[in-house]
Structure formats: structure tokens, C-alpha cells
Amino acid sequence: MCFTKKVEKVKRTVGRIQDVSKRLFFAGAITGVSFLTVVAGCSSTANNNVDNELEKLRNSLNEVSKDYILFGHQDDLAYGVGWKAVRGNSDVKSSAGDYPALFGWELGNLGDAENLDGVPFDSIAGYIKTAHAMGGISTVSWHARYPVTNFDSWNLTDIDMQSILPGGENHALFIEKLDLLAAFFLELKDENGNPIPFIFRPWHEMYGNWFWWGRSKCTDQQFIDLFRFTIDYLKNQKNITHFLTAFSPDNGFDSEETYLERYPGDDYVDILGLDDYGDFRRGRLDLIVIKLGIVSDLAKKKNKIAAFTETGSDRIAIKNWYTSNLLQVLKANEKTRNIAWVMVWRNRDLDHFYVPPANHAEQEDFKLFCDDKMILLLDEYQKLKK
Ligand code: BMA
């Protein structure tokens, strides 16, 4: 069934699921056992194969991180500067000769036919399958609409986080969004029908004030509840287990303690990330090195994977940004070298891009960056796996 049809099916069944969810939650509240704990038992039958594939992905990232850093690009196969939906196209490939090893995708506006950047959800599922077939890794972010008003992620009007959490009067509307998410994730299967392992990076940049799940719109505890409920619901209620979860703060922290203020807990997180554009813009490479160091140290202590989950210089406004900024930061020390991947944001057009398209003045610098022994594109990553 194509994803759009599946969405319709989800919408039809959502009322029934909400009822079950409410009953379970309230039953749990009465007995003192969270309903998520109750349904957790159901997932013990989780397919071993799924677990194996997920462990392979985790191990692969751990192995890579010892000596290399994978290069990733948002929406790489979907469009680039001057093209859209051309099979096989990629701005990273046209510029540096190979596809990225990691591909970022975005699920904002789930429930519509297209995501918030105009990419059909059916196509996104297809790109994730293609990326997997090529041996690449997909990471998925979700600029979710606020479930009550359906305003976009950046709209901070009328946010009442408590109302969408378990027990809140709008919780059912949140469940409706999670069901759409679950339906999409269930579509992610390879040609043999096996679930494709991927990285889910929800509720990112939670220390900023630009998203409805940011600092100004919810308490740390409410954020943690939101994050935990999302993961618990997918895993325990929907039995979706073929993903690693990334915790992906923006640069608004300066110590392990402040990095962890909204951390949902070790049981909920596999990857510790950092999204940082601002420190590059301000020329504060020193701060990025410190922040990546904090992430890397914590990952080591907690036996997690560290990653530079989002970064870039829009329109490559900083000359030779790839070698004079990004590579310097990544090579700064043992800690920064220990991150598993770095991902830059999307190439919409010449007014908004992060990978220089072919023949752009920054192409040579980008190639130099990609040629560095530490940085892996797709082909090099495949060779390493063998
Ligand atoms: C932002 C910009 C927006 C886009 C959003 C979600 O950084 O690229 O144009 O809609 O990410 O992908």
C-alpha cells in the first residue's frame, strides 16, 4: 500500500487506537504501572532479524567513529541546486564524485502528500530504500506541526505542552500525529520486506527558542515526557524497533550538565548529537570544538555514539568553509575525531544551499574536504565495511 493510502487508513482507525491508548493509560495510572510498561511486554517478541540489523548499524557507526567520519547531506537524492527528483542525481556526487554515506530526510507535514519542503512522502520512503540498497544510512528529522493548532514547528502561538502529554486534554491529537509517523516508519522495508534500520532524530534543537518544543514553551520535564512518550509509543505500542534514536541539541549548552538538562535518559537514546550553525557564523570554532568534546566525552562514558547531527554554512558564506572551518573543527583533537558523522543541511537553490554545486567557486574546497582520509563518502564507507 502506498504511503498516502496508508495515511487514510491510519486516519480511519485513529479513533479506535486513541480509545485503547486512553484506556491503557488510565488503567496504568490507577494500578501505578505505566501503560507503556504494560505494553512493553508485547515487544519482547520483536523480530531477531530487526535487532540484528540494528546492531549492525550501531556497530558500524562505532567502528567508523574510531578513525573516520561519515559525510551526510540532507535531502541529497531528492533535489539540489537547479534540479528536482532526477533519478541518480546528487549535488554531493556532482561536486565530489560520490554520494554521501549518510542521508538526512525530513517528515514535517506528515499527513499531507508532501513534506514541508515539497518532497512527496512516497518519494521519501523510496529514497530511504534506495539509500539503504546503496549501503548508505538514513537519518530522519521531524519538524512536526503542533498537534492542536496544526501550526508549523516555528509557530509559538498557543502552545500548551502539558495538554498533549498523557492525561492532557489534547493527548489524542498528539497520538494522531504519532500514528502517522508510525505508518511512515512501517513502510520502510527493503526489497525482501525486511525493515530498514534508520536513525530517528526527533525534537531536535530543544535548547533554542524557535520550536514549540523549545525552552520558552515547555519545562525540561515536559520536554523529557514528550521525548519519552514518542519513543515508548513507537516501540511499545506500535512495535516499531528498527531505529536508533538521536538526541540532538542546538549549541545552547556549555557543560555536560547543561547538555543533559533535557536528556530523556540512557534507555531512550543511542546517539548523542550536536546541531551547530551559529558558532561557525560567529567564527567561534573554539566553542564548537569544546561542544563536540562534551558530546564525545559523554558518548564515551555512556557507551553511545557521538555525531555532528546538523551543521553548515548557508550558501557557503564563509570562504573555504569546508577545509578552513569544518575540517579544522573535526580534526581538532581526539574527541572531535571520535564523532561518527557530520551532516550538512539541504540544497534548495542558490539562495539556500550547504554543498557547493558543481562549478561553484567552493567546489574545489569541498572536494579537498571530501578527499581527506578521515572523511568517508558512500563508496569508501562500503569498502570499509568489507
Ligand atoms: C530549515 C530550512 C527551511 C526548511 C526546514 C525544514 O533549516 O531549510 O527552508 O523548511 O529547515 O527542512
Tab-separated table of C-alpha atoms and ligand atoms in Angstrom:
chain	number	residue	atom	x	y	z
A	1	MET	CA	0.000	0.000	0.000
A	2	CYS	CA	1.435	3.419	-0.872
A	3	PHE	CA	2.053	5.781	1.990
A	4	THR	CA	-0.753	8.239	1.111
A	5	LYS	CA	-3.310	5.422	1.125
A	6	LYS	CA	-1.890	4.193	4.379
A	7	VAL	CA	-2.354	7.671	5.873
A	8	GLU	CA	-6.053	7.490	5.039
A	9	LYS	CA	-6.256	4.105	6.713
A	10	VAL	CA	-4.497	5.486	9.772
A	11	LYS	CA	-6.945	8.372	9.950
A	12	ARG	CA	-9.884	5.933	9.859
A	13	THR	CA	-8.517	3.760	12.626
A	14	VAL	CA	-7.086	6.507	14.793
A	15	GLY	CA	-10.200	6.941	16.930
A	16	ARG	CA	-10.116	3.300	17.894
A	17	ILE	CA	-6.425	3.429	18.772
A	18	GLN	CA	-6.898	6.569	20.860
A	19	ASP	CA	-9.561	4.838	22.888
A	20	VAL	CA	-7.282	1.890	23.544
A	21	SER	CA	-4.409	4.209	24.412
A	22	LYS	CA	-6.529	6.194	26.846
A	23	ARG	CA	-7.887	3.071	28.490
A	24	LEU	CA	-4.393	1.638	28.886
A	25	PHE	CA	-3.023	4.906	30.221
A	26	PHE	CA	-5.732	5.359	32.793
A	27	ALA	CA	-5.637	1.699	33.792
A	28	GLY	CA	-1.884	2.112	34.232
A	29	ALA	CA	-2.316	5.276	36.262
A	30	ILE	CA	-4.725	3.502	38.594
A	31	THR	CA	-2.547	0.454	39.137
A	32	GLY	CA	0.588	2.578	39.376
A	33	VAL	CA	2.118	0.883	36.341
A	34	SER	CA	2.640	2.984	33.237
A	35	PHE	CA	0.713	1.619	30.284
A	36	LEU	CA	3.951	1.772	28.351
A	37	THR	CA	5.437	-0.706	30.771
A	38	VAL	CA	2.418	-2.921	30.297
A	39	VAL	CA	2.634	-2.950	26.528
A	40	ALA	CA	6.424	-3.261	26.637
A	41	GLY	CA	5.866	-6.944	27.229
A	42	CYS	CA	4.332	-7.231	23.766
A	43	SER	CA	7.550	-6.132	22.110
A	44	SER	CA	9.557	-8.953	23.668
A	45	THR	CA	8.591	-10.976	20.604
A	46	ALA	CA	10.467	-8.419	18.466
A	47	ASN	CA	11.938	-9.944	15.404
A	48	ASN	CA	15.549	-11.005	15.981
A	49	ASN	CA	16.406	-10.096	12.482
A	50	VAL	CA	15.403	-6.490	13.092
A	51	ASP	CA	17.544	-6.420	16.222
A	52	ASN	CA	20.496	-7.865	14.323
A	53	GLU	CA	20.251	-5.315	11.551
A	54	LEU	CA	20.015	-2.516	14.083
A	55	GLU	CA	23.013	-3.833	15.983
A	56	LYS	CA	24.927	-3.993	12.712
A	57	LEU	CA	24.183	-0.322	12.151
A	58	ARG	CA	25.222	0.548	15.694
A	59	ASN	CA	28.436	-1.459	15.396
A	60	SER	CA	29.213	0.030	12.037
A	61	LEU	CA	28.867	3.565	13.421
A	62	ASN	CA	31.010	2.647	16.402
A	63	GLU	CA	33.701	1.167	14.159
A	64	VAL	CA	33.670	4.137	11.802
A	65	SER	CA	33.944	6.607	14.639
A	66	LYS	CA	37.312	5.235	15.726
A	67	ASP	CA	39.177	6.527	12.668
A	68	TYR	CA	36.717	8.121	10.284
A	69	ILE	CA	33.777	10.482	9.978
A	70	LEU	CA	30.930	9.805	7.541
A	71	PHE	CA	29.742	12.727	5.468
A	72	GLY	CA	25.990	13.302	5.300
A	73	HIS	CA	23.675	15.611	3.379
A	74	GLN	CA	20.017	16.460	3.918
A	75	ASP	CA	17.620	15.569	1.053
A	76	ASP	CA	20.580	14.619	-1.119
A	77	LEU	CA	18.753	12.327	-3.567
A	78	ALA	CA	15.538	14.361	-3.676
A	79	TYR	CA	16.702	17.661	-5.173
A	80	GLY	CA	19.605	20.058	-5.449
A	81	VAL	CA	20.530	23.366	-6.969
A	82	GLY	CA	18.649	23.519	-10.293
A	83	TRP	CA	17.087	20.019	-10.250
A	84	LYS	CA	14.388	18.030	-8.543
A	85	ALA	CA	13.548	14.309	-8.491
A	86	VAL	CA	16.074	13.221	-11.108
A	87	ARG	CA	16.937	9.575	-10.535
A	88	GLY	CA	20.575	9.113	-9.524
A	89	ASN	CA	21.232	12.821	-9.066
A	90	SER	CA	23.018	14.209	-6.043
A	91	ASP	CA	24.814	17.520	-5.577
A	92	VAL	CA	27.429	15.792	-3.438
A	93	LYS	CA	28.070	13.348	-6.282
A	94	SER	CA	28.211	16.014	-8.988
A	95	SER	CA	30.578	18.073	-6.894
A	96	ALA	CA	32.790	15.499	-5.172
A	97	GLY	CA	32.343	12.381	-7.319
A	98	ASP	CA	30.379	10.157	-4.950
A	99	TYR	CA	27.194	10.054	-2.893
A	100	PRO	CA	27.266	10.909	0.791
A	101	ALA	CA	27.481	7.944	3.170
A	102	LEU	CA	24.592	9.281	5.233
A	103	PHE	CA	21.317	10.776	4.029
A	104	GLY	CA	19.054	13.098	6.002
A	105	TRP	CA	15.255	13.162	5.476
A	106	GLU	CA	12.514	15.297	6.900
A	107	LEU	CA	8.969	14.350	7.918
A	108	GLY	CA	7.426	17.756	8.694
A	109	ASN	CA	3.768	17.944	7.488
A	110	LEU	CA	3.119	14.217	7.759
A	111	GLY	CA	-0.465	13.571	6.746
A	112	ASP	CA	-0.132	15.764	3.643
A	113	ALA	CA	1.036	14.300	0.361
A	114	GLU	CA	4.303	16.286	0.525
A	115	ASN	CA	6.620	17.278	3.348
A	116	LEU	CA	7.170	20.907	4.303
A	117	ASP	CA	9.891	21.237	1.672
A	118	GLY	CA	7.736	19.894	-1.165
A	119	VAL	CA	9.049	16.314	-1.266
A	120	PRO	CA	6.271	13.682	-1.567
A	121	PHE	CA	6.301	11.287	1.381
A	122	ASP	CA	6.057	8.347	-1.017
A	123	SER	CA	9.264	9.580	-2.623
A	124	ILE	CA	10.998	9.980	0.739
A	125	ALA	CA	10.217	6.350	1.576
A	126	GLY	CA	11.629	5.452	-1.861
A	127	TYR	CA	14.822	7.465	-1.277
A	128	ILE	CA	15.361	5.756	2.067
A	129	LYS	CA	15.029	2.380	0.313
A	130	THR	CA	17.450	3.475	-2.396
A	131	ALA	CA	19.939	4.819	0.138
A	132	HIS	CA	19.763	1.524	2.042
A	133	ALA	CA	20.198	-0.539	-1.132
A	134	MET	CA	23.323	1.516	-1.904
A	135	GLY	CA	24.694	0.761	1.573
A	136	GLY	CA	24.046	4.245	2.983
A	137	ILE	CA	22.476	5.247	6.286
A	138	SER	CA	19.339	7.367	6.644
A	139	THR	CA	18.581	9.771	9.457
A	140	VAL	CA	15.110	11.215	9.849
A	141	SER	CA	14.124	14.502	11.486
A	142	TRP	CA	10.593	15.703	12.175
A	143	HIS	CA	9.646	19.362	12.123
A	144	ALA	CA	6.253	18.368	13.456
A	145	ARG	CA	3.221	20.613	13.444
A	146	TYR	CA	1.853	21.437	16.881
A	147	PRO	CA	-0.915	18.821	17.100
A	148	VAL	CA	-3.609	21.150	18.422
A	149	THR	CA	-3.437	24.099	16.007
A	150	ASN	CA	-1.536	22.343	13.222
A	151	PHE	CA	0.720	25.392	13.066
A	152	ASP	CA	4.259	24.653	11.901
A	153	SER	CA	7.180	23.899	14.233
A	154	TRP	CA	8.325	27.527	14.358
A	155	ASN	CA	4.941	28.970	15.275
A	156	LEU	CA	4.903	29.559	19.032
A	157	THR	CA	1.271	30.677	19.296
A	158	ASP	CA	-0.990	28.970	21.840
A	159	ILE	CA	1.355	26.195	22.885
A	160	ASP	CA	0.325	24.169	25.911
A	161	MET	CA	2.701	21.247	26.083
A	162	GLN	CA	1.014	19.650	29.068
A	163	SER	CA	-2.229	19.362	27.124
A	164	ILE	CA	-0.749	16.977	24.536
A	165	LEU	CA	1.069	14.769	27.052
A	166	PRO	CA	-0.565	11.682	28.598
A	167	GLY	CA	-3.564	12.771	30.624
A	168	GLY	CA	-3.810	16.111	28.803
A	169	GLU	CA	-6.992	17.139	27.025
A	170	ASN	CA	-5.285	17.158	23.626
A	171	HIS	CA	-3.296	13.984	24.016
A	172	ALA	CA	-5.401	12.200	21.392
A	173	LEU	CA	-4.319	14.775	18.801
A	174	PHE	CA	-0.691	14.019	19.562
A	175	ILE	CA	-1.375	10.288	19.221
A	176	GLU	CA	-2.868	11.023	15.810
A	177	LYS	CA	0.471	12.545	14.698
A	178	LEU	CA	2.423	9.639	16.158
A	179	ASP	CA	0.213	7.217	14.248
A	180	LEU	CA	1.099	8.978	11.011
A	181	LEU	CA	4.755	8.731	11.959
A	182	ALA	CA	4.381	5.043	12.788
A	183	ALA	CA	2.621	4.376	9.472
A	184	PHE	CA	5.515	6.005	7.630
A	185	PHE	CA	8.141	4.051	9.561
A	186	LEU	CA	6.315	0.795	8.878
A	187	GLU	CA	6.686	1.476	5.151
A	188	LEU	CA	10.465	1.447	5.400
A	189	LYS	CA	11.196	-2.069	4.177
A	190	ASP	CA	13.816	-3.407	1.797
A	191	GLU	CA	13.057	-5.437	-1.328
A	192	ASN	CA	12.734	-8.593	0.776
A	193	GLY	CA	10.229	-6.989	3.099
A	194	ASN	CA	12.695	-6.584	5.966
A	195	PRO	CA	12.552	-3.340	7.985
A	196	ILE	CA	15.324	-0.903	7.050
A	197	PRO	CA	17.311	0.248	10.079
A	198	PHE	CA	17.497	4.043	10.323
A	199	ILE	CA	18.214	6.867	12.765
A	200	PHE	CA	15.301	8.842	14.208
A	201	ARG	CA	16.181	12.341	15.425
A	202	PRO	CA	13.034	13.810	16.946
A	203	TRP	CA	12.508	17.043	18.899
A	204	HIS	CA	15.908	18.435	17.936
A	205	GLU	CA	17.404	21.786	18.997
A	206	MET	CA	15.404	21.731	22.230
A	207	TYR	CA	17.539	24.346	23.999
A	208	GLY	CA	16.665	27.070	21.496
A	209	ASN	CA	13.520	29.154	21.440
A	210	TRP	CA	12.485	28.626	17.843
A	211	PHE	CA	10.427	25.400	18.018
A	212	TRP	CA	7.277	24.725	20.009
A	213	TRP	CA	9.235	22.111	21.994
A	214	GLY	CA	11.949	24.689	22.786
A	215	ARG	CA	12.977	26.302	26.052
A	216	SER	CA	10.363	29.036	26.098
A	217	LYS	CA	7.385	26.753	25.500
A	218	CYS	CA	7.875	23.836	27.866
A	219	THR	CA	9.694	22.863	31.027
A	220	ASP	CA	12.603	20.427	30.942
A	221	GLN	CA	10.375	17.750	32.429
A	222	GLN	CA	7.636	18.324	29.853
A	223	PHE	CA	10.208	18.039	27.088
A	224	ILE	CA	11.527	14.804	28.574
A	225	ASP	CA	7.969	13.470	28.814
A	226	LEU	CA	7.340	14.396	25.175
A	227	PHE	CA	10.511	12.654	24.027
A	228	ARG	CA	9.966	9.548	26.130
A	229	PHE	CA	6.344	9.202	25.153
A	230	THR	CA	7.258	9.440	21.460
A	231	ILE	CA	9.814	6.655	21.689
A	232	ASP	CA	7.763	4.487	24.046
A	233	TYR	CA	4.705	4.785	21.844
A	234	LEU	CA	6.560	3.819	18.671
A	235	LYS	CA	8.427	0.941	20.262
A	236	ASN	CA	5.907	-0.471	22.695
A	237	GLN	CA	2.561	0.405	21.243
A	238	LYS	CA	3.449	0.178	17.549
A	239	ASN	CA	6.219	-2.397	17.861
A	240	ILE	CA	8.499	-0.292	15.677
A	241	THR	CA	12.008	-1.121	16.763
A	242	HIS	CA	14.126	-0.732	13.642
A	243	PHE	CA	15.610	2.655	14.547
A	244	LEU	CA	18.338	4.194	16.683
A	245	THR	CA	17.335	7.382	18.467
A	246	ALA	CA	19.395	10.565	18.332
A	247	PHE	CA	19.270	13.308	20.968
A	248	SER	CA	20.237	16.384	19.058
A	249	PRO	CA	20.578	19.682	20.985
A	250	ASP	CA	21.478	23.006	19.392
A	251	ASN	CA	24.587	24.846	20.612
A	252	GLY	CA	22.856	26.346	23.684
A	253	PHE	CA	24.887	24.482	26.333
A	254	ASP	CA	28.358	24.840	27.800
A	255	SER	CA	28.893	21.805	30.027
A	256	GLU	CA	27.858	18.181	30.422
A	257	GLU	CA	25.245	19.285	32.942
A	258	THR	CA	23.624	21.816	30.636
A	259	TYR	CA	23.810	19.412	27.672
A	260	LEU	CA	21.845	16.901	29.720
A	261	GLU	CA	19.156	19.212	31.097
A	262	ARG	CA	16.596	17.819	28.670
A	263	TYR	CA	18.150	14.394	28.209
A	264	PRO	CA	15.417	11.747	28.244
A	265	GLY	CA	17.729	9.060	29.658
A	266	ASP	CA	20.139	6.377	28.515
A	267	ASP	CA	17.347	3.918	27.803
A	268	TYR	CA	15.884	6.295	25.241
A	269	VAL	CA	18.952	7.451	23.362
A	270	ASP	CA	21.549	5.754	21.168
A	271	ILE	CA	23.242	8.758	19.622
A	272	LEU	CA	24.356	11.999	21.236
A	273	GLY	CA	24.316	14.815	18.726
A	274	LEU	CA	25.020	18.467	18.184
A	275	ASP	CA	23.332	20.879	15.766
A	276	ASP	CA	25.523	23.942	15.406
A	277	TYR	CA	25.459	26.611	12.715
A	278	GLY	CA	25.692	29.733	14.873
A	279	ASP	CA	29.173	29.174	16.296
A	280	PHE	CA	30.539	28.889	12.739
A	281	ARG	CA	28.694	32.068	11.732
A	282	ARG	CA	30.243	33.879	14.679
A	283	GLY	CA	33.699	32.479	13.905
A	284	ARG	CA	33.772	30.652	17.270
A	285	LEU	CA	35.439	27.442	16.129
A	286	ASP	CA	36.880	27.122	19.626
A	287	LEU	CA	33.367	26.770	21.051
A	288	ILE	CA	32.408	24.095	18.542
A	289	VAL	CA	35.498	22.105	19.483
A	290	ILE	CA	34.519	22.386	23.151
A	291	LYS	CA	30.902	21.373	22.480
A	292	LEU	CA	31.824	18.428	20.265
A	293	GLY	CA	34.276	17.474	23.024
A	294	ILE	CA	31.463	17.459	25.587
A	295	VAL	CA	29.306	15.310	23.293
A	296	SER	CA	32.180	12.954	22.551
A	297	ASP	CA	33.150	12.562	26.236
A	298	LEU	CA	29.570	11.892	27.234
A	299	ALA	CA	29.128	9.377	24.448
A	300	LYS	CA	32.201	7.535	25.658
A	301	LYS	CA	31.019	7.487	29.271
A	302	LYS	CA	27.535	6.363	28.310
A	303	ASN	CA	28.610	3.916	25.629
A	304	LYS	CA	26.716	5.878	22.948
A	305	ILE	CA	27.638	7.188	19.520
A	306	ALA	CA	28.580	10.858	19.077
A	307	ALA	CA	27.597	12.762	15.925
A	308	PHE	CA	27.600	16.270	14.460
A	309	THR	CA	23.941	15.888	13.511
A	310	GLU	CA	23.461	19.217	11.672
A	311	THR	CA	25.753	21.986	10.575
A	312	GLY	CA	26.833	24.028	7.600
A	313	SER	CA	27.390	27.479	6.201
A	314	ASP	CA	24.361	28.630	4.218
A	315	ARG	CA	25.421	29.499	0.627
A	316	ILE	CA	28.983	28.749	1.893
A	317	ALA	CA	29.114	32.354	3.042
A	318	ILE	CA	32.446	31.612	4.732
A	319	LYS	CA	35.206	31.193	2.150
A	320	ASN	CA	36.740	27.700	2.077
A	321	TRP	CA	34.371	26.779	4.882
A	322	TYR	CA	34.828	23.040	4.342
A	323	THR	CA	38.587	22.947	4.860
A	324	SER	CA	39.235	26.110	6.852
A	325	ASN	CA	36.328	25.655	9.271
A	326	LEU	CA	34.656	22.254	9.272
A	327	LEU	CA	37.749	20.112	8.780
A	328	GLN	CA	39.687	22.130	11.370
A	329	VAL	CA	36.996	21.536	13.932
A	330	LEU	CA	36.639	17.837	13.128
A	331	LYS	CA	40.386	17.311	13.333
A	332	ALA	CA	40.904	19.472	16.399
A	333	ASN	CA	41.590	16.639	18.808
A	334	GLU	CA	40.963	13.022	19.727
A	335	LYS	CA	37.444	13.828	20.946
A	336	THR	CA	36.256	15.633	17.839
A	337	ARG	CA	37.781	12.867	15.697
A	338	ASN	CA	35.634	10.375	17.546
A	339	ILE	CA	32.327	11.505	16.148
A	340	ALA	CA	30.678	9.086	13.714
A	341	TRP	CA	29.263	11.511	11.161
A	342	VAL	CA	28.775	15.113	10.182
A	343	MET	CA	25.705	16.152	8.229
A	344	VAL	CA	25.153	19.435	6.390
A	345	TRP	CA	21.713	20.791	5.548
A	346	ARG	CA	19.817	20.889	2.273
A	347	ASN	CA	20.477	22.338	-1.182
A	348	ARG	CA	17.233	24.110	-2.023
A	349	ASP	CA	18.543	26.606	-4.591
A	350	LEU	CA	21.260	29.224	-4.984
A	351	ASP	CA	19.774	31.213	-2.101
A	352	HIS	CA	19.851	28.295	0.332
A	353	PHE	CA	22.430	25.531	-0.041
A	354	TYR	CA	25.177	23.875	2.021
A	355	VAL	CA	27.022	21.701	-0.509
A	356	PRO	CA	28.566	23.718	-3.344
A	357	PRO	CA	27.026	22.501	-6.615
A	358	ALA	CA	29.363	21.539	-9.471
A	359	ASN	CA	31.266	24.512	-10.913
A	360	HIS	CA	30.613	26.656	-7.875
A	361	ALA	CA	33.654	28.614	-6.626
A	362	GLU	CA	33.725	26.466	-3.470
A	363	GLN	CA	33.647	23.127	-5.296
A	364	GLU	CA	37.418	22.631	-5.138
A	365	ASP	CA	37.484	23.258	-1.423
A	366	PHE	CA	34.594	20.838	-0.915
A	367	LYS	CA	36.465	18.192	-2.936
A	368	LEU	CA	39.574	18.708	-0.819
A	369	PHE	CA	37.447	18.174	2.280
A	370	CYS	CA	35.890	15.003	0.867
A	371	ASP	CA	39.311	13.718	-0.220
A	372	ASP	CA	40.625	13.913	3.309
A	373	LYS	CA	41.389	10.396	4.577
A	374	MET	CA	39.240	10.878	7.644
A	375	ILE	CA	36.084	11.812	5.700
A	376	LEU	CA	34.103	8.980	4.114
A	377	LEU	CA	31.650	9.205	1.237
A	378	LEU	CA	29.500	6.224	0.270
A	379	ASP	CA	31.988	4.166	-1.709
A	380	GLU	CA	34.737	4.500	0.877
A	381	TYR	CA	32.256	3.548	3.570
A	382	GLN	CA	31.284	0.397	1.623
A	383	LYS	CA	34.931	-0.601	1.275
A	384	LEU	CA	35.479	-0.082	4.977
A	385	LYS	CA	32.512	-2.324	5.815
A	386	LYS	CA	34.044	-5.139	3.779
B	1	BMA	C1	15.285	24.875	7.564
B	1	BMA	C2	15.214	25.486	6.187
B	1	BMA	C3	13.763	25.510	5.764
B	1	BMA	C4	13.188	24.081	5.840
B	1	BMA	C5	13.426	23.473	7.213
B	1	BMA	C6	12.968	22.027	7.294
B	1	BMA	O1	16.599	24.862	8.031
B	1	BMA	O2	15.958	24.717	5.272
B	1	BMA	O3	13.672	26.009	4.458
B	1	BMA	O4	11.817	24.113	5.576
B	1	BMA	O5	14.797	23.546	7.527
B	1	BMA	O6	13.613	21.200	6.376
